[in-house]
Short mmCIF file of C-alpha atoms in Angstrom, two decimals:
data_model
loop_
_atom_site.label_atom_id
_atom_site.label_comp_id
_atom_site.label_asym_id
_atom_site.label_seq_id
_atom_site.Cartn_x
_atom_site.Cartn_y
_atom_site.Cartn_z
CA UNK A 127 108.24 57.84 87.26
CA UNK A 128 111.29 58.23 89.50
CA UNK A 129 111.64 61.57 91.25
CA UNK A 130 114.56 63.41 89.73
CA UNK A 131 115.53 67.04 89.31
CA UNK A 132 114.85 66.71 85.60
CA UNK A 133 111.19 65.83 86.00
CA UNK A 134 110.34 68.24 88.83
CA UNK A 135 107.68 70.73 87.88
CA UNK A 136 108.84 74.28 87.34
CA UNK A 137 107.51 76.82 89.90
CA UNK A 138 105.25 78.49 87.35
CA UNK A 139 103.67 75.09 86.63
CA UNK A 140 102.55 74.66 90.23
CA UNK A 141 99.43 76.71 90.77
CA UNK A 142 99.57 76.80 94.58
CA UNK A 143 103.18 78.00 94.84
CA UNK A 144 103.48 81.76 94.43
CA UNK A 145 106.33 82.72 92.18
CA UNK A 146 106.59 86.33 93.24
CA UNK A 147 104.30 89.33 93.35
CA UNK A 148 101.59 89.68 90.76
CA UNK A 149 100.85 92.70 88.65
CA UNK A 150 97.56 94.47 89.29
CA UNK A 151 95.01 94.78 86.46
CA UNK A 152 96.67 98.15 85.65
CA UNK A 153 100.26 96.84 85.71
CA UNK A 154 100.54 96.68 81.93
CA UNK A 155 100.26 100.47 81.92
CA UNK A 156 101.64 101.49 85.33
CA UNK A 157 104.89 99.52 84.87
CA UNK A 158 105.68 101.41 81.67
CA UNK A 159 105.66 104.80 83.41
CA UNK A 160 107.38 103.66 86.59
CA UNK A 161 110.80 105.11 85.79
CA UNK A 162 112.34 103.86 89.03
CA UNK A 163 110.74 100.39 88.90
CA UNK A 164 110.51 100.79 92.66
CA UNK A 165 107.79 98.47 93.94
CA UNK A 166 106.66 96.95 97.18
CA UNK A 167 104.52 93.94 98.02
CA UNK A 168 100.92 94.81 98.87
CA UNK A 169 98.92 91.65 99.47
CA UNK A 170 100.97 89.82 96.87
CA UNK A 171 100.68 92.53 94.22
CA UNK A 172 103.31 94.96 93.00
CA UNK A 173 102.52 98.45 94.23
CA UNK A 174 104.61 101.44 93.19
CA UNK A 175 106.58 103.25 95.86
CA UNK A 176 106.88 106.16 93.44
CA UNK A 177 106.94 106.55 89.67
CA UNK A 178 109.45 109.32 89.13
CA UNK A 179 109.47 111.76 92.02
CA UNK A 180 107.46 111.29 95.21
CA UNK A 181 107.42 115.04 95.85
CA UNK A 182 105.89 115.77 92.43
CA UNK A 183 103.30 113.08 93.07
CA UNK A 184 102.50 114.42 96.54
CA UNK A 185 101.92 117.95 95.21
CA UNK A 186 99.59 116.59 92.53
CA UNK A 187 97.18 115.51 95.27
CA UNK A 188 97.13 119.04 96.65
CA UNK A 189 97.25 121.10 93.43
CA UNK A 190 95.82 118.98 90.58
CA UNK A 191 95.06 115.27 91.00
CA UNK A 192 96.94 112.06 91.64
CA UNK A 193 96.01 108.56 90.50
CA UNK A 194 96.72 105.63 92.82
CA UNK A 195 96.22 101.96 91.95
CA UNK A 196 94.38 100.57 94.98
CA UNK A 197 93.49 97.22 93.41
CA UNK A 198 95.59 95.28 95.98
CA UNK A 199 93.17 96.23 98.74
CA UNK A 200 91.25 93.24 100.06
CA UNK A 201 87.54 93.29 99.17
CA UNK A 202 84.92 91.06 100.70
CA UNK A 203 81.23 90.73 99.95
CA UNK A 204 78.66 89.99 102.65
CA UNK A 205 75.35 89.07 101.10
CA UNK A 206 72.12 87.57 102.41
CA UNK A 207 69.27 88.23 104.84
CA UNK A 208 71.66 87.99 107.84
CA UNK A 209 74.39 90.24 106.39
CA UNK A 210 73.29 93.38 108.24
CA UNK A 211 72.90 91.62 111.60
CA UNK A 212 76.19 89.75 111.23
CA UNK A 213 78.16 92.88 110.39
CA UNK A 214 76.39 94.83 113.11
CA UNK A 215 77.67 92.31 115.65
CA UNK A 216 81.20 92.41 114.22
CA UNK A 217 81.91 96.14 113.78
CA UNK A 218 81.62 99.01 116.25
CA UNK A 219 79.30 101.31 114.25
CA UNK A 220 75.55 100.81 113.90
CA UNK A 221 75.14 99.06 110.55
CA UNK A 222 71.34 99.25 110.78
CA UNK A 223 71.66 103.02 110.33
CA UNK A 224 74.01 102.72 107.35
CA UNK A 225 72.22 104.11 104.24
CA UNK A 226 72.24 102.22 100.95
CA UNK A 227 74.75 103.52 98.37
CA UNK A 228 77.06 105.01 100.96
CA UNK A 229 80.38 104.19 102.60
CA UNK A 230 81.38 104.28 106.25
CA UNK A 231 84.77 103.94 107.89
CA UNK A 232 84.61 101.11 110.39
CA UNK A 233 86.66 98.95 112.76
CA UNK A 234 86.26 95.50 114.28
CA UNK A 235 87.71 94.29 117.56
CA UNK A 236 88.45 91.18 119.59
CA UNK A 237 86.40 90.28 122.68
CA UNK A 238 89.08 92.15 124.63
CA UNK A 239 88.26 95.33 122.71
CA UNK A 240 91.51 95.42 120.74
CA UNK A 241 91.46 96.46 117.08
CA UNK A 242 91.64 93.59 114.59
CA UNK A 243 91.59 95.85 111.55
CA UNK A 244 89.91 98.87 110.02
CA UNK A 245 88.34 99.42 106.63
CA UNK A 246 85.53 100.96 104.64
CA UNK A 247 82.09 99.34 104.52
CA UNK A 248 80.02 99.88 101.37
CA UNK A 249 76.28 99.30 101.62
CA UNK A 250 75.07 98.31 98.16
CA UNK A 251 71.56 97.05 99.08
CA UNK A 252 69.56 96.04 102.14
CA UNK A 253 71.30 92.66 102.16
CA UNK A 254 74.48 93.39 100.22
CA UNK A 255 77.72 94.91 101.55
CA UNK A 256 81.34 95.23 100.44
CA UNK A 257 84.12 95.61 103.01
CA UNK A 258 87.58 96.79 101.96
CA UNK A 259 90.60 96.45 104.21
CA UNK A 260 94.37 96.54 103.98
CA UNK A 261 95.03 92.84 104.54
CA UNK A 262 93.22 89.48 104.34
CA UNK A 263 90.56 88.80 106.98
CA UNK A 264 88.43 85.92 105.75
CA UNK A 265 89.23 83.71 108.76
CA UNK A 266 88.04 86.41 111.17
CA UNK A 267 84.92 87.11 109.13
CA UNK A 268 84.01 83.41 109.09
CA UNK A 269 84.34 83.25 112.87
CA UNK A 270 82.27 86.41 113.23
CA UNK A 271 79.51 84.84 111.13
CA UNK A 272 78.95 81.91 113.49
CA UNK A 273 75.27 81.88 114.39
CA UNK A 274 74.20 83.61 111.18
CA UNK A 275 73.18 80.99 108.63
CA UNK A 276 71.95 83.31 105.92
CA UNK A 277 74.99 85.36 105.02
CA UNK A 278 77.42 84.45 102.27
CA UNK A 279 80.93 85.85 102.56
CA UNK A 280 83.11 85.86 99.47
CA UNK A 281 86.55 87.21 98.73
CA UNK A 282 85.87 89.41 95.72
CA UNK A 283 89.35 90.96 95.59
CA UNK A 284 90.15 89.50 92.14
CA UNK A 285 86.79 90.65 90.79
CA UNK A 286 87.36 94.40 91.14
CA UNK A 287 90.10 96.66 89.87
CA UNK A 288 90.27 99.98 91.68
CA UNK A 289 91.82 103.41 91.23
CA UNK A 290 91.81 106.39 93.58
CA UNK A 291 91.73 109.85 91.98
CA UNK A 292 92.60 112.42 94.61
CA UNK A 293 93.02 116.18 94.41
CA UNK A 294 91.24 119.44 93.58
CA UNK A 295 90.74 118.67 89.87
CA UNK A 296 89.54 115.10 90.40
CA UNK A 297 85.85 115.89 90.00
CA UNK A 298 86.47 118.02 86.92
CA UNK A 299 88.41 115.16 85.36
CA UNK A 300 85.62 112.67 86.01
CA UNK A 301 83.06 115.02 84.49
CA UNK A 302 85.25 115.43 81.41
CA UNK A 303 85.34 111.64 81.11
CA UNK A 304 81.57 111.65 80.76
CA UNK A 305 80.46 110.83 84.28
CA UNK A 306 77.88 113.59 84.34
CA UNK A 307 76.29 113.98 87.77
CA UNK A 308 79.30 112.73 89.74
CA UNK A 309 79.63 116.28 91.04
CA UNK A 310 76.41 115.77 93.02
CA UNK A 311 77.85 112.88 95.01
CA UNK A 312 78.41 113.91 98.60
CA UNK A 313 81.33 112.64 100.69
CA UNK A 314 80.96 108.87 101.19
CA UNK A 315 78.24 108.56 98.52
CA UNK A 316 78.30 105.78 95.92
CA UNK A 317 77.19 106.42 92.34
CA UNK A 318 77.16 104.07 89.36
CA UNK A 319 77.44 104.65 85.61
CA UNK A 320 77.25 102.41 82.54
CA UNK A 321 80.82 101.92 81.32
CA UNK A 322 81.99 100.08 78.22
CA UNK A 323 80.07 96.78 78.25
CA UNK A 324 79.41 96.91 81.97
CA UNK A 325 79.30 99.32 84.90
CA UNK A 326 81.64 101.50 86.93
CA UNK A 327 81.07 102.27 90.60
CA UNK A 328 82.45 105.57 91.91
CA UNK A 329 82.64 106.33 95.62
CA UNK A 330 83.54 109.74 96.97
CA UNK A 331 86.20 108.33 99.25
CA UNK A 332 89.97 108.28 99.61
CA UNK A 333 92.93 108.29 101.94
CA UNK A 334 94.35 111.78 101.36
CA UNK A 335 91.91 114.08 103.19
CA UNK A 336 91.39 116.03 99.97
CA UNK A 337 88.65 116.04 97.37
CA UNK A 338 88.75 112.61 95.82
CA UNK A 339 87.03 109.56 94.43
CA UNK A 340 87.63 105.84 94.09
CA UNK A 341 86.69 103.98 90.89
CA UNK A 342 85.73 100.29 90.89
CA UNK A 343 85.50 98.29 87.66
CA UNK A 344 85.69 94.78 86.28
CA UNK A 345 89.41 93.96 85.75
CA UNK A 346 88.76 93.40 82.04
CA UNK A 347 87.99 97.13 81.78
CA UNK A 348 91.04 98.25 83.76
CA UNK A 349 93.36 99.11 80.88
CA UNK A 350 90.63 100.98 79.03
CA UNK A 351 89.85 102.98 82.18
CA UNK A 352 93.54 103.82 82.70
CA UNK A 353 93.88 105.00 79.10
CA UNK A 354 90.63 106.96 79.37
CA UNK A 355 91.90 108.81 82.46
CA UNK A 356 95.29 109.71 80.99
CA UNK A 357 93.94 110.64 77.54
CA UNK A 358 91.47 113.02 79.19
CA UNK A 359 93.43 114.03 82.24
CA UNK A 360 96.51 115.89 81.00
CA UNK A 361 94.74 119.25 81.12
CA UNK A 362 93.75 118.44 84.71
CA UNK A 363 97.32 117.66 85.72
CA UNK A 364 96.79 113.99 86.53
CA UNK A 365 99.90 112.22 87.82
CA UNK A 366 100.42 108.59 88.86
CA UNK A 367 100.74 108.36 92.60
CA UNK A 368 102.92 105.98 94.61
CA UNK A 369 102.65 104.82 98.20
CA UNK A 370 105.36 107.15 99.52
CA UNK A 371 103.47 110.28 98.54
CA UNK A 372 100.23 108.74 99.81
CA UNK A 373 101.87 108.30 103.21
CA UNK A 374 102.47 112.06 103.41
CA UNK A 375 98.92 112.93 102.41
CA UNK A 376 97.28 110.51 104.83
CA UNK A 377 99.31 111.82 107.78
CA UNK A 378 98.33 115.40 106.97
CA UNK A 379 94.71 114.23 107.06
CA UNK A 380 95.28 112.52 110.40
CA UNK A 381 94.35 109.07 109.06
CA UNK A 382 95.70 105.94 110.72
CA UNK A 383 97.94 103.39 109.07
CA UNK A 384 98.11 99.76 110.32
CA UNK A 385 101.57 98.61 111.44
CA UNK A 386 102.52 102.28 111.68
CA UNK A 387 100.09 103.90 114.11
CA UNK A 388 98.48 100.76 115.49
CA UNK A 389 99.33 97.10 115.62
CA UNK A 390 96.43 94.74 114.67
CA UNK A 391 95.53 92.55 117.63
CA UNK A 392 95.88 89.25 115.75
CA UNK A 393 99.52 90.00 114.93
CA UNK A 394 100.91 91.19 118.25
CA UNK A 395 103.21 88.97 120.27
CA UNK A 396 103.29 90.79 123.61
CA UNK A 397 100.41 91.90 125.78
CA UNK A 398 99.74 95.61 125.54
CA UNK A 399 101.26 96.07 122.08
CA UNK A 400 97.84 96.02 120.45
CA UNK A 401 95.44 98.95 120.66
CA UNK A 402 91.86 99.83 121.42
CA UNK A 403 89.68 102.26 119.45
CA UNK A 404 89.82 104.72 122.37
CA UNK A 405 93.61 104.73 122.28
CA UNK A 406 93.48 105.51 118.56
CA UNK A 407 91.06 108.46 119.01
CA UNK A 408 88.27 106.44 117.40
CA UNK A 409 85.64 106.77 120.12
CA UNK A 410 83.44 108.54 117.56
CA UNK A 411 82.80 105.23 115.80
CA UNK A 412 82.16 103.11 118.90
CA UNK A 413 78.39 102.98 119.35
CA UNK A 414 77.28 101.62 122.73
CA UNK A 415 73.63 102.43 121.97
CA UNK A 416 73.22 99.76 119.30
CA UNK A 417 73.37 96.77 121.62
CA UNK A 418 75.84 93.92 121.64
CA UNK A 419 78.90 93.80 119.39
CA UNK A 420 82.22 92.00 119.70
CA UNK A 421 84.37 93.76 122.27
CA UNK A 422 81.54 95.85 123.71
CA UNK A 423 81.94 94.83 127.36
CA UNK A 424 85.70 95.38 127.37
CA UNK A 425 85.41 98.72 125.60
CA UNK A 426 82.71 99.96 127.96
CA UNK A 427 84.91 99.04 130.91
CA UNK A 428 87.87 100.83 129.34
CA UNK A 429 85.83 103.93 128.62
CA UNK A 430 84.51 104.10 132.19
CA UNK A 431 88.01 103.70 133.63
CA UNK A 432 89.29 106.51 131.39
CA UNK A 433 92.95 105.58 131.83
CA UNK A 434 93.71 104.46 128.28
CA UNK A 435 96.60 105.72 126.20
CA UNK A 436 95.77 108.43 123.70
CA UNK A 437 96.96 109.04 120.16
CA UNK A 438 97.47 112.78 119.77
CA UNK A 439 98.04 115.06 116.80
CA UNK A 440 101.19 117.03 117.55
CA UNK A 441 102.68 120.18 116.04
CA UNK A 442 106.35 119.92 116.98
CA UNK A 443 108.59 122.99 117.06
CA UNK A 444 111.40 123.14 114.52
CA UNK A 445 111.56 121.56 111.10
CA UNK A 446 113.24 118.22 111.76
CA UNK A 447 110.80 115.34 111.38
CA UNK A 448 110.32 113.62 114.74
CA UNK A 449 110.35 110.09 113.30
CA UNK A 450 110.42 107.45 116.07
CA UNK A 451 110.93 110.16 118.70
CA UNK A 452 110.37 109.42 122.39
CA UNK A 453 107.91 111.73 124.14
CA UNK A 454 108.42 113.17 127.65
CA UNK A 455 106.36 115.25 130.03
CA UNK A 456 109.27 117.54 130.85
CA UNK A 457 111.93 119.39 128.88
CA UNK A 458 114.66 117.63 130.87
CA UNK A 459 113.41 114.30 129.50
CA UNK A 460 113.15 112.72 132.93
CA UNK A 461 109.73 111.10 132.50
CA UNK A 462 108.99 109.13 129.36
CA UNK A 463 105.28 109.16 128.52
CA UNK A 464 105.01 107.81 124.97
CA UNK A 465 106.38 107.77 121.45
CA UNK A 466 105.79 109.15 117.98
CA UNK A 467 104.12 106.77 115.51
CA UNK A 468 104.18 108.94 112.35
CA UNK A 469 106.01 112.19 111.60
CA UNK A 470 106.94 114.49 108.72
CA UNK A 471 107.54 118.06 107.70
CA UNK A 472 104.31 119.01 105.97
CA UNK A 473 104.85 121.09 102.82
CA UNK A 474 101.24 122.24 102.65
CA UNK A 475 100.67 122.94 106.34
CA UNK A 476 104.20 124.35 106.76
CA UNK A 477 104.54 122.60 110.08
CA UNK A 478 106.40 119.74 111.71
CA UNK A 479 103.53 117.33 112.31
CA UNK A 480 103.25 113.96 114.03
CA UNK A 481 100.97 111.43 115.64
CA UNK A 482 102.08 110.38 119.10
CA UNK A 483 100.77 107.78 121.55
CA UNK A 484 101.01 108.87 125.20
CA UNK A 485 99.91 107.51 128.54
CA UNK A 486 96.44 108.77 129.38
CA UNK A 487 97.29 110.59 132.62
CA UNK A 488 99.86 112.75 130.82
CA UNK A 489 97.83 113.50 127.69
CA UNK A 490 96.54 116.86 128.91
CA UNK A 491 99.88 118.13 130.20
CA UNK A 492 103.02 119.44 128.49
CA UNK A 493 104.73 117.14 125.98
CA UNK A 494 108.28 117.28 124.63
CA UNK A 495 109.82 115.21 121.81
CA UNK A 496 113.43 114.07 121.81
CA UNK A 497 114.39 114.43 118.15
CA UNK A 498 117.60 113.23 116.52
CA UNK A 499 118.73 114.41 113.11
CA UNK A 500 121.92 114.48 111.08
CA UNK A 501 123.93 117.59 110.23
CA UNK A 502 126.90 116.90 107.95
CA UNK A 503 126.93 113.25 109.11
CA UNK A 504 126.91 114.19 112.81
CA UNK A 505 123.90 113.22 114.85
CA UNK A 506 122.33 116.13 116.69
CA UNK A 507 119.89 115.83 119.58
CA UNK A 508 117.16 118.38 120.12
CA UNK A 509 114.31 118.55 122.63
CA UNK A 510 111.24 120.13 121.02
CA UNK A 511 108.02 121.38 122.57
CA UNK A 512 104.85 119.79 121.20
CA UNK A 513 101.54 121.55 120.72
CA UNK A 514 98.43 119.34 120.62
CA UNK A 515 96.02 119.71 117.70
CA UNK A 516 92.39 118.67 117.87
CA UNK A 517 91.59 118.80 114.15
CA UNK A 518 93.22 117.23 111.06
CA UNK A 519 96.40 119.03 110.02
CA UNK A 520 94.98 119.40 106.51
CA UNK A 521 91.26 119.61 105.81
CA UNK A 522 90.47 121.86 102.82
CA UNK A 523 86.86 122.99 102.41
CA UNK A 524 86.75 121.44 98.93
CA UNK A 525 86.96 117.97 100.46
CA UNK A 526 83.35 118.35 101.67
CA UNK A 527 82.00 120.80 99.09
CA UNK A 528 79.13 119.55 96.90
CA UNK A 529 79.32 120.15 94.02
CA UNK A 530 83.06 120.77 94.13
CA UNK A 531 84.64 123.59 92.17
CA UNK A 532 86.49 122.57 89.01
CA UNK A 533 89.85 123.92 90.23
#
């Protein structure tokens, strides 16, 4: 058959050519309540920026509960007799000490000790793990598995639909849905319940720093789960949550965001634009006692030198968000020492908060931010004193309370 425009296949007929972002397993429901139809691409899936009002959604995570579709997260399964040893060589925490039915935040690095990515590691059995992360990583995981013949790594992203329920009424809502006993789950625990014709896995995890849970189900049960939550949840103030409000909540909790607070090592072009765990204040999950892991030698050398940059939590005077501000060691702005990675005015903390990366030798001294903001279309410059914080900006007691209160 001659090749002509008339007999070319249409894009939707060619399986390997993407024809735009896909809808998540919840899209049939979430798209109907997204008044703005404001979406962004998250690993090839449509993810709501906000549904109606990002501020309303943000306050739901602090006063009632917000519901976020986290299905676009990448999910990988590591299964087999070598799974524990393989992961223990790849990540910085000691996987041999990771209890079954629990979740741990983890990172993995290059040989040079630079962060490849971060994510949450679920231990489901002695030889069975699930790793969730923000973007695809199969190529790295396959390289990390060299030398381990008895571990099977599979991309299970299409096999699980996931929702995050975050906020003070989240536990009460789950109990009302029939998940009796979920209140006994401690932070980072995993519990499972029969659900419809299958099973639902609930982890006490999230990205808001508040009381919250993440629900994992077969995609065929996604719509039923969504309807179950909203038919039960009105009395608990459940609201759909978009990524813009999530960004506020995660910064208040002091959580890191890739491509915002750190640049993954495999995607940097220039030397020094990637980051180490020590620079990102993640020394608490680098375990030198467990033996060899990828990046260990470089990280040990960096730790002993003690000259690395440091990501600091900053309370900045005034109420103008210090987005992209340059940081100085002096009020006259003569010596530049770093920059702000994330910033906002926090409604719940009532403070002008930020994360800032500074050169190590200046981290313990005074810090000033050069902030620009508009006033009736005119740009105004202001130099603001920064106060360092050692704890998360927002860490309510309910986030760790077991069992949590219902309100």
